[in-house]
C-alpha positions as a printed Julia matrix, in Angstrom:
584×3 Matrix{Float64}:
   2.67    6.81   10.09
   2.19    8.22    6.68
  -0.4     8.56    3.79
  -2.62    5.39    3.56
  -1.18    4.29    6.9
  -3.87    6.75    8.3
  -6.59    5.93    5.77
  -6.55    2.16    6.11
  -5.49    1.95    9.93
  -5.72    4.92   12.22
  -9.01    6.57   10.13
 -10.24    3.13    9.21
 -13.93    3.1    11.12
 -13.75   -0.72   10.97
 -10.0    -1.58   12.18
  -9.99   -0.58   15.9
 -13.01   -2.45   16.85
 -12.37   -5.59   14.81
 -15.2    -4.82   12.2
 -12.65   -5.58    9.41
 -13.79   -9.07    9.7
 -17.7    -8.66    9.76
 -18.08   -9.64    6.16
 -17.98  -13.26    7.27
 -21.37  -12.6     9.13
 -23.22  -10.67    6.31
 -21.24  -10.06    3.38
 -23.74   -8.02    1.29
 -24.47   -5.47    4.0
 -20.55   -5.29    4.88
 -19.71   -4.49    1.25
 -22.07   -1.54    1.28
 -21.39   -0.26    4.69
 -18.84    2.26    3.92
 -20.67    3.83    1.27
 -23.73    4.13    3.59
 -21.53    5.76    6.18
 -20.41    8.22    3.56
 -16.87    6.71    3.83
 -14.64    5.22    0.71
 -16.2     1.93   -0.3
 -12.41    0.62   -0.8
 -12.45   -0.23    3.12
 -14.83   -3.09    2.35
 -12.97   -4.13   -0.81
  -9.59   -4.09    1.32
 -11.02   -6.0     4.19
 -12.6    -8.84    1.8
  -9.41   -9.25   -0.45
  -6.84   -8.8     2.32
  -7.88  -10.48    5.57
  -4.74  -12.1     6.34
  -2.9    -8.69    6.2
  -5.27   -7.21    8.57
  -5.04   -9.91   10.96
  -1.34   -8.99   11.25
  -2.09   -5.23   11.75
  -4.7    -6.1    14.27
  -2.19   -8.09   16.29
   0.05   -5.19   16.25
  -2.57   -2.91   17.26
  -3.6    -5.18   20.3
   0.1    -5.21   21.06
   0.94   -1.64   21.07
  -1.88    0.41   19.66
  -0.66    2.81   16.78
   2.73    3.46   17.82
   4.6     2.69   14.69
   7.97    1.26   15.93
   6.42   -2.42   16.23
   4.79   -2.12   12.96
   7.94   -1.18   11.41
   9.84   -4.05   13.32
   7.43   -6.51   11.83
   7.98   -5.11    8.33
  11.55   -5.36    8.57
  11.45   -9.13    9.72
   9.42   -9.83    6.95
  11.61   -8.11    4.55
  14.64  -10.26    5.93
  12.93  -13.64    5.92
  11.79  -12.56    2.17
  15.4   -12.04    1.32
  16.37  -15.55    2.77
  13.65  -17.08    0.9
  14.81  -15.74   -2.38
  18.33  -17.52   -1.35
  16.59  -20.8    -0.49
  14.16  -20.7    -3.53
  17.12  -20.15   -5.93
  19.1   -22.98   -4.24
  16.36  -25.47   -4.7
  16.04  -24.64   -8.33
  19.34  -24.44   -9.49
  20.55  -27.52   -7.26
  17.91  -29.83   -8.89
  17.54  -28.73  -12.45
  17.43  -31.69  -14.86
  19.25  -29.71  -17.39
  22.33  -31.46  -18.99
  24.8   -29.07  -17.7
  24.67  -28.93  -14.08
  25.16  -25.84  -12.16
  28.3   -26.06   -9.95
  27.66  -25.58   -6.2
  29.88  -22.58   -6.23
  27.59  -20.85   -8.75
  24.45  -21.94   -6.85
  26.0   -20.28   -3.82
  26.84  -17.2    -5.61
  23.5   -16.64   -7.54
  21.59  -17.51   -4.46
  23.41  -15.11   -2.14
  23.94  -12.34   -4.77
  20.11  -12.34   -5.62
  19.21  -12.33   -2.04
  21.59   -9.53   -0.83
  20.63   -7.16   -3.69
  17.06   -7.76   -2.98
  17.57   -7.01    0.38
  19.45   -4.09    0.08
  17.93   -2.16   -2.69
  16.36    1.13   -1.81
  13.24    0.55   -3.98
  12.18   -1.85   -1.26
  11.88    1.04    1.17
   8.26    1.85    0.41
   7.23   -1.78    0.94
   9.02   -2.23    4.29
   9.13    1.41    5.92
   5.58    2.26    4.6
   3.72    0.62    7.35
   0.4    -0.3     5.28
   2.49   -1.59    2.62
   2.94   -4.87    4.68
   0.31   -6.08    2.03
   3.27   -6.16   -0.39
   6.04   -7.71    1.85
   3.73  -10.09    3.41
   2.11  -11.45    0.08
   5.66  -11.89   -1.13
   6.55  -13.85    2.0
   3.74  -16.31    1.67
   4.25  -16.6    -2.18
   7.95  -17.37   -1.58
   7.12  -20.02    0.9
   4.71  -21.52   -1.45
   7.16  -21.69   -4.12
   9.91  -23.01   -1.94
   7.45  -25.8    -0.47
   6.42  -26.72   -3.94
   9.7   -27.35   -5.67
  11.4   -28.84   -2.29
   8.46  -31.43   -2.21
  10.01  -32.86   -5.5
  13.3   -34.01   -3.72
  11.76  -35.8    -0.72
  12.14  -39.59   -0.9
   9.31  -40.08    1.14
   6.11  -40.16   -0.44
   3.9   -38.58    2.3
   6.81  -35.95    3.15
   6.52  -34.73   -0.54
   2.69  -34.54   -0.42
   2.86  -32.67    2.75
   5.3   -30.25    1.66
   3.03  -29.85   -1.63
  -0.41  -29.44    0.97
   1.88  -26.61    2.71
   2.5   -25.13   -0.6
  -1.09  -24.77   -1.47
  -2.03  -23.4     2.07
   0.81  -20.83    1.65
  -0.61  -19.83   -1.68
  -3.93  -19.4    -0.32
  -2.78  -17.18    2.44
  -0.86  -15.16    0.01
  -4.0   -14.7    -2.08
  -5.97  -13.63    1.09
  -2.97  -10.99    1.76
  -2.93   -9.23   -1.39
  -4.3    -9.93   -5.0
  -0.88   -9.88   -6.59
  -0.54  -13.57   -5.38
  -3.04  -14.65   -8.27
   0.35  -15.27  -10.15
   1.93  -17.71   -7.83
   0.38  -20.76   -9.71
   1.79  -19.62  -12.91
   5.11  -19.06  -11.89
   5.09  -22.37  -10.25
   4.35  -23.89  -13.69
   6.62  -21.41  -15.35
   9.73  -22.44  -13.19
   9.06  -26.2   -13.19
   8.96  -26.02  -17.05
  11.75  -23.72  -17.95
  14.25  -24.24  -15.0
  13.82  -27.72  -14.04
  13.22  -28.94  -17.6
   9.88  -30.87  -16.76
   7.68  -31.61  -19.87
   4.66  -28.91  -19.93
   2.26  -31.73  -19.5
   3.71  -33.11  -16.48
   4.36  -29.67  -15.27
   0.57  -28.76  -15.6
  -0.48  -31.9   -13.8
   2.17  -31.41  -10.77
   0.83  -27.72  -10.56
  -2.88  -28.67  -10.61
  -3.45  -28.13   -6.89
  -2.18  -24.61   -7.17
  -3.77  -23.97  -10.61
  -7.11  -24.67   -9.09
  -6.74  -21.83   -6.61
  -6.58  -19.33   -9.86
 -10.43  -18.4    -9.32
  -9.87  -17.4    -5.54
  -8.99  -13.65   -6.41
 -11.3   -13.13   -9.33
 -14.04  -14.78   -7.34
 -13.73  -12.5    -4.47
 -13.44   -9.4    -6.56
 -16.71  -10.46   -8.53
 -18.52  -10.99   -5.24
 -17.56   -7.8    -3.81
 -18.48   -5.92   -6.86
 -21.74   -7.6    -7.23
 -22.62   -6.86   -3.81
 -21.76   -3.12   -4.32
 -23.22   -2.77   -7.63
 -26.26   -5.06   -7.4
 -25.46   -7.64   -9.87
 -22.53   -9.48  -11.76
 -20.71   -7.38  -14.06
 -17.05   -7.92  -15.16
 -16.61   -4.43  -16.37
 -17.44   -3.07  -12.67
 -15.51   -5.81  -11.1
 -12.24   -4.89  -13.09
 -12.8    -1.45  -12.23
 -13.4    -2.05   -8.49
 -10.82    0.24   -7.21
 -10.55    2.67  -10.3
 -10.76    6.31   -9.48
 -14.45    7.01   -8.64
 -14.26   10.7    -9.43
 -12.3    10.52  -12.66
 -12.2     6.95  -13.64
  -9.33    5.61  -16.06
  -9.79    4.08  -19.38
  -8.63    0.64  -19.13
  -6.9     0.9   -22.53
  -5.2     4.36  -21.76
  -4.08    2.67  -18.43
  -2.58   -0.4   -20.15
  -0.95    1.84  -22.51
   0.7     4.18  -19.81
   1.78    1.17  -17.5
   4.11    0.03  -20.46
   6.14    3.18  -19.67
   5.88    2.63  -15.84
   7.35   -0.81  -16.19
  10.39    0.42  -17.85
  10.48    3.09  -15.09
  10.62    0.33  -12.51
  13.33   -1.32  -14.53
  15.31    1.84  -14.66
  14.87    2.32  -10.73
  16.13   -1.2   -10.21
  19.39   -0.53  -12.09
  19.58    3.12  -11.3
  17.67    4.08   -8.05
  17.61    7.82   -8.64
  14.86   10.24   -7.79
  12.46    7.81   -5.9
   9.32    9.31   -4.84
   6.44    8.25   -2.92
   3.64    9.99   -5.24
   5.3    10.7    -8.68
   3.62   12.8   -11.46
   3.2    10.59  -14.47
   1.51   11.39  -17.8
  -1.41    9.5   -18.98
  -0.74    7.99  -22.64
  -3.84    7.48  -24.78
  -2.29    5.77  -27.83
   0.11    3.01  -28.45
   1.98    4.9   -31.07
   3.06    7.79  -28.7
   6.75    8.17  -28.54
   7.37    7.14  -24.73
   5.03    4.2   -25.25
   6.89    2.92  -28.43
  10.23    3.21  -26.77
   9.0     1.1   -23.67
   7.71   -1.6   -26.08
  11.23   -1.78  -27.52
  12.73   -1.97  -24.14
  10.46   -4.5   -22.92
  10.61   -6.61  -26.13
  14.22   -6.33  -26.38
  14.63   -7.65  -22.96
  12.58  -10.82  -23.47
  14.2   -11.38  -27.09
  17.59  -11.26  -25.5
  16.89  -13.49  -22.68
  15.18  -15.89  -25.23
  18.27  -15.88  -27.36
  20.53  -16.59  -24.6
  18.31  -19.21  -23.16
  18.34  -20.98  -26.81
  22.12  -20.56  -27.18
  22.82  -21.91  -23.76
  19.87  -24.47  -23.43
  21.79  -26.96  -21.45
  22.55  -24.18  -18.6
  19.94  -23.81  -16.03
  21.25  -20.45  -15.4
  19.99  -19.29  -18.58
  16.82  -21.01  -18.1
  16.3   -19.36  -14.8
  17.4   -15.96  -16.27
  14.7   -16.25  -18.95
  12.18  -17.46  -16.46
  12.81  -14.45  -14.39
  12.17  -12.02  -17.28
   8.69  -13.7   -17.49
   8.41  -13.56  -13.74
   8.94   -9.59  -13.92
   6.44   -9.12  -16.62
   3.7   -11.75  -15.24
   3.87  -10.1   -11.56
   4.04   -6.58  -12.67
   1.0    -6.83  -14.97
  -1.41   -7.38  -11.93
  -1.07   -3.79  -11.03
   0.31   -2.37  -14.18
  -2.2    -3.51  -16.74
  -4.69   -6.21  -15.37
  -6.76   -3.82  -13.14
  -6.97   -0.23  -13.23
  -5.69    1.69  -10.2
  -6.04    5.15   -9.32
  -2.17    5.79   -9.02
  -0.23    5.21  -12.3
   3.07    4.69  -10.44
   3.81    3.27   -6.92
   7.32    1.8    -5.89
   5.91   -0.88   -3.84
   4.2    -2.56   -7.08
   7.94   -3.24   -7.87
   8.59   -5.34   -4.81
   7.71   -8.71   -6.15
   8.8    -8.06   -9.87
  12.08   -6.94   -8.51
  12.88  -10.6    -7.12
  12.99  -11.71  -10.81
  15.35   -8.85  -12.11
  17.47   -9.47   -9.1
  18.07  -13.44   -9.82
  18.46  -12.4   -13.45
  21.3    -9.98  -12.68
  22.86  -12.6   -10.45
  22.56  -15.33  -13.33
  24.53  -12.89  -15.48
  27.08  -11.99  -12.97
  27.89  -15.51  -12.46
  28.07  -16.57  -16.25
  30.41  -13.63  -16.42
  32.5   -14.85  -13.26
  32.89  -18.11  -14.59
  33.3   -17.38  -18.3
  36.84  -18.37  -19.98
  37.91  -14.97  -20.74
  40.17  -13.55  -18.02
  38.7   -16.35  -15.64
  40.95  -15.93  -12.58
  40.53  -12.13  -12.68
  36.75  -12.47  -13.06
  36.31  -15.11  -10.34
  37.76  -12.33   -7.71
  36.49   -9.17   -9.49
  32.72  -10.17  -10.08
  32.3   -10.98   -6.4
  34.04   -7.92   -5.18
  31.85   -5.6    -7.77
  28.79   -7.34   -6.29
  29.56   -6.44   -2.78
  30.25   -2.79   -4.0
  26.86   -2.82   -5.58
  25.18   -4.09   -2.46
  27.09   -1.55   -0.23
  26.16    1.2    -2.38
  22.47    0.11   -2.42
  22.58   -0.12    1.25
  23.82    3.49    1.69
  21.17    4.64   -0.77
  18.74    2.62    1.33
  19.82    4.43    4.42
  19.46    7.79    2.62
  16.1     7.12    1.61
  15.07    5.93    4.92
  16.08    9.32    6.35
  13.44   10.97    4.2
  11.09    8.82    5.6
  12.24    9.57    9.25
   9.28   11.97    9.57
   6.03   12.85    7.76
   7.31   16.44    7.17
  10.7    15.14    5.73
   8.54   12.87    3.4
   6.21   15.24    2.13
   8.67   17.91    1.79
  10.56   15.63   -0.62
   7.68   14.59   -2.41
   6.51   17.97   -2.79
   9.87   18.89   -4.19
   9.64   16.22   -6.72
   5.76   16.44   -7.5
   4.88   20.08   -7.02
   1.96   19.6    -9.6
  -0.08   17.23   -7.52
  -2.71   18.56   -5.24
  -2.31   15.6    -2.92
   1.14   15.95   -2.15
   0.56   19.52   -0.94
  -2.35   18.44    0.8
  -0.37   15.64    2.74
   2.5    18.14    3.69
  -0.13   20.35    4.94
  -1.57   17.74    6.84
   1.9    16.93    8.28
   2.45   20.65    9.24
  -0.88   20.86   10.87
  -0.12   17.82   13.03
   3.09   19.46   14.06
   1.24   22.74   15.09
   2.81   24.68   12.02
  -0.56   26.06   11.07
   0.63   29.17    8.82
   2.86   26.55    6.94
  -0.22   24.23    6.8
  -2.42   26.99    5.52
   0.3    27.83    2.75
   0.12   24.05    1.55
  -3.59   23.74    1.38
  -3.73   26.86   -0.5
  -1.21   25.65   -3.07
  -3.42   22.4    -3.04
  -6.3    24.32   -3.91
  -4.69   25.98   -6.91
  -3.69   22.86   -8.43
  -7.23   21.26   -7.75
  -9.91   23.94   -6.7
 -12.47   20.98   -6.21
 -10.35   19.51   -3.55
 -12.59   18.94   -0.77
 -10.58   17.58    1.89
  -7.92   20.56    1.05
 -10.94   23.05    1.71
 -11.77   21.16    5.05
  -8.16   21.06    6.22
  -7.72   24.6     5.34
 -10.85   25.55    7.66
  -9.53   23.69   10.47
  -5.93   25.12   10.17
  -7.59   28.67   10.09
  -9.54   27.97   13.19
  -6.24   26.93   15.12
  -4.97   30.3    14.0
  -8.02   32.0    15.35
  -9.15   33.18   12.02
 -12.88   32.09   12.18
 -14.42   34.4     9.81
 -11.81   33.0     6.93
 -12.54   29.42    8.4
 -16.25   30.06    7.9
 -15.92   31.56    4.26
 -13.85   28.6     3.32
 -16.28   26.1     4.88
 -19.14   27.5     3.03
 -17.14   27.3    -0.36
 -16.97   23.41    0.38
 -20.52   23.46    1.21
 -21.47   25.2    -2.1
 -19.72   22.85   -4.08
 -21.18   19.75   -2.62
 -24.93   19.99   -0.98
 -24.35   16.83    0.99
 -21.3    18.21    2.72
 -22.97   19.01    5.9
 -24.38   15.52    6.51
 -20.68   14.61    6.79
 -19.63   14.86   10.56
 -16.36   16.38    9.86
 -17.71   19.1     7.84
 -20.66   19.9    10.05
 -18.19   19.88   13.2
 -15.99   22.39   11.35
 -18.92   24.51   10.28
 -20.02   24.48   13.94
 -16.87   25.67   15.32
 -16.71   28.48   12.58
 -19.89   29.72   13.58
 -19.08   29.65   17.16
 -15.97   31.38   16.3
 -17.66   34.54   14.73
 -20.36   34.59   17.4
 -23.13   33.03   15.41
 -24.02   30.69   18.64
 -27.49   29.58   17.93
 -26.56   28.27   14.4
 -23.4    26.57   15.98
 -25.73   24.84   18.61
 -28.07   23.66   15.9
 -25.42   22.29   14.01
 -23.97   20.4    16.92
 -27.19   19.02   17.83
 -27.57   17.83   14.33
 -24.43   15.84   14.77
 -25.4    14.39   18.04
 -28.62   13.47   16.68
 -26.84   11.26   14.14
 -24.04   10.0    16.45
 -25.27   10.47   20.07
 -21.92    9.39   21.46
 -19.46   11.62   19.57
 -17.45   13.11   22.68
 -15.88   15.98   20.15
 -19.43   17.28   19.42
 -20.32   17.03   23.02
 -17.4    18.99   23.96
 -17.97   21.36   21.32
 -21.31   22.19   22.47
 -20.49   22.33   25.93
 -18.08   25.03   24.93
 -20.73   27.06   23.26
 -23.05   26.78   26.13
 -20.19   27.68   28.6
 -19.52   30.84   26.29
 -23.18   31.77   26.27
 -23.46   31.67   29.8
 -25.18   28.23   30.23
 -22.65   26.38   32.55
 -25.47   23.79   33.67
 -25.85   22.66   29.83
 -22.12   22.83   29.14
 -21.72   20.48   32.27
 -24.11   17.74   30.94
 -22.32   17.57   27.7
 -18.88   17.58   29.22
 -19.91   14.75   31.42
 -21.35   13.02   28.4
 -17.92   13.34   26.31
 -16.22   11.96   29.55
 -18.09    9.08   29.55
 -16.77    8.05   26.31
 -13.23    9.41   27.17
 -12.84    9.14   30.59
  -9.24   10.09   30.96
  -9.05   13.27   28.79
  -7.21   15.87   30.79
  -8.88   18.62   28.64
 -12.21   17.55   29.82
 -11.23   17.36   33.22
 -10.25   20.96   33.22
 -13.59   22.03   31.22
 -15.73   20.06   33.76
 -13.89   21.86   36.96
 -14.49   25.4    34.98
 -18.33   24.61   34.24
 -18.66   23.54   38.13
 -17.0    26.59   39.21
 -18.98   28.97   36.74
 -22.36   27.0    38.21
 -21.36   27.57   41.9
 -20.87   31.16   41.08
 -24.19   31.54   39.21
 -26.3    28.93   40.85
 -28.03   26.32   38.78
 -31.65   27.41   37.7
 -34.5    25.68   38.87
């Protein structure tokens, strides 16, 4: 597991006990619970907006805990089904278009197959598949594609009730998508767009047919507004639009929109030439529409739309060009949700291109088929274009294997990320955490120090540095580092992880009375914390009070009954007690 896999699954205070779904009982209390616990309010936002995804994670957890292979197997299966659904959606669109010039069956098959294979093999999908928590992304695409396929398939069912049944299924699938991730808010608009442009349905008729889906448009904004209102004590659209914006240094919405224009062209470049992929890239924040990179991005995006529109106008009878133009709009609509509509803390994230990339892959497949069936060198192109397409799929597959090799371990992933983004404190911090988990604490200390050079206020970096120093038996340095953190944040000692590290550091330098006071405060707030009981027991044992140590070891064992370390500590305390004799 990596990065947000820990944040939103392993370390999520609501996940393991099923409290993720408590918002159904008391919405307002649940929305504010993380903040009261000193945790990130985004835990509640995620749970409210993405319950379907959390149900799937919960089933994985009940099956095999946090062992990642089953999670990844599900993610791979979802991606494979998504590729098949791309094939099916293209087939139902091109096979039943009412455009005057019918698309030949060979073209329908080629476009559907090429789009599906390019999408399935593309390394840009790695983050959406291999990165466990980004099942949010792959699963929302699954339900979105099911909804669109059912919607368009329903128009070709002869039986009246059969068509209604499929359209009802499309509405249910769209609702599930909207309860998986917010990107699905565009599904009704995509249905309308494809019906109007590709099938050639009149706009009024297309609007009427899409009405059941269009009625779902308020679902996601409504949930966002409800959650924001509960957290901020009143309806405020500005607060709702910034519900997941960086809380320490919030991004200006206009600056975000301007910057995301350059990000969109970055995604396009990666789709056509996937080089330099990066889990956590550095990206400049642009503040003016007139900055050169922004203007270049506008020219590229505008040029793409105009070129697709021009081809559509020139070949208006050909459904392939209608589909190509619609897919350019598909890309812009779906990427706009995360790249403009709502400011997100990270300016760039490869998984955000997963749904938009479907539009580009279908567009490329349409252009390849047009080239394949064009009059010039027709015979050679009929063979050459499919061969070229297969070579592209093979090259993309190889690149995907190489990229997945980087994702093989947390160390290799973050080493790659640090090499590409050395100016981000978060990349150094995550590499340090990976080294720490692997027992490489000297390397971890170096990484945490590098992170703090980039961002001296990085509180988790200070905390993790303290813990690594403790593991290296350097308690004085650990205590000094912890005190820096406490001076920086006067509330730090109220947070159990900081207090726990402070207690260990104090005990390490022989300030046992102060350490005991710290651990007692932790247990006053969390009476069943096994780590605090264990630590306090160790302090008592070191100060010659084995009877008190035994009491706390036993309390910890009630919470963690199969902990072999606790069993050894209990045995040692019993031996010490027998040798000393318990005082009356």
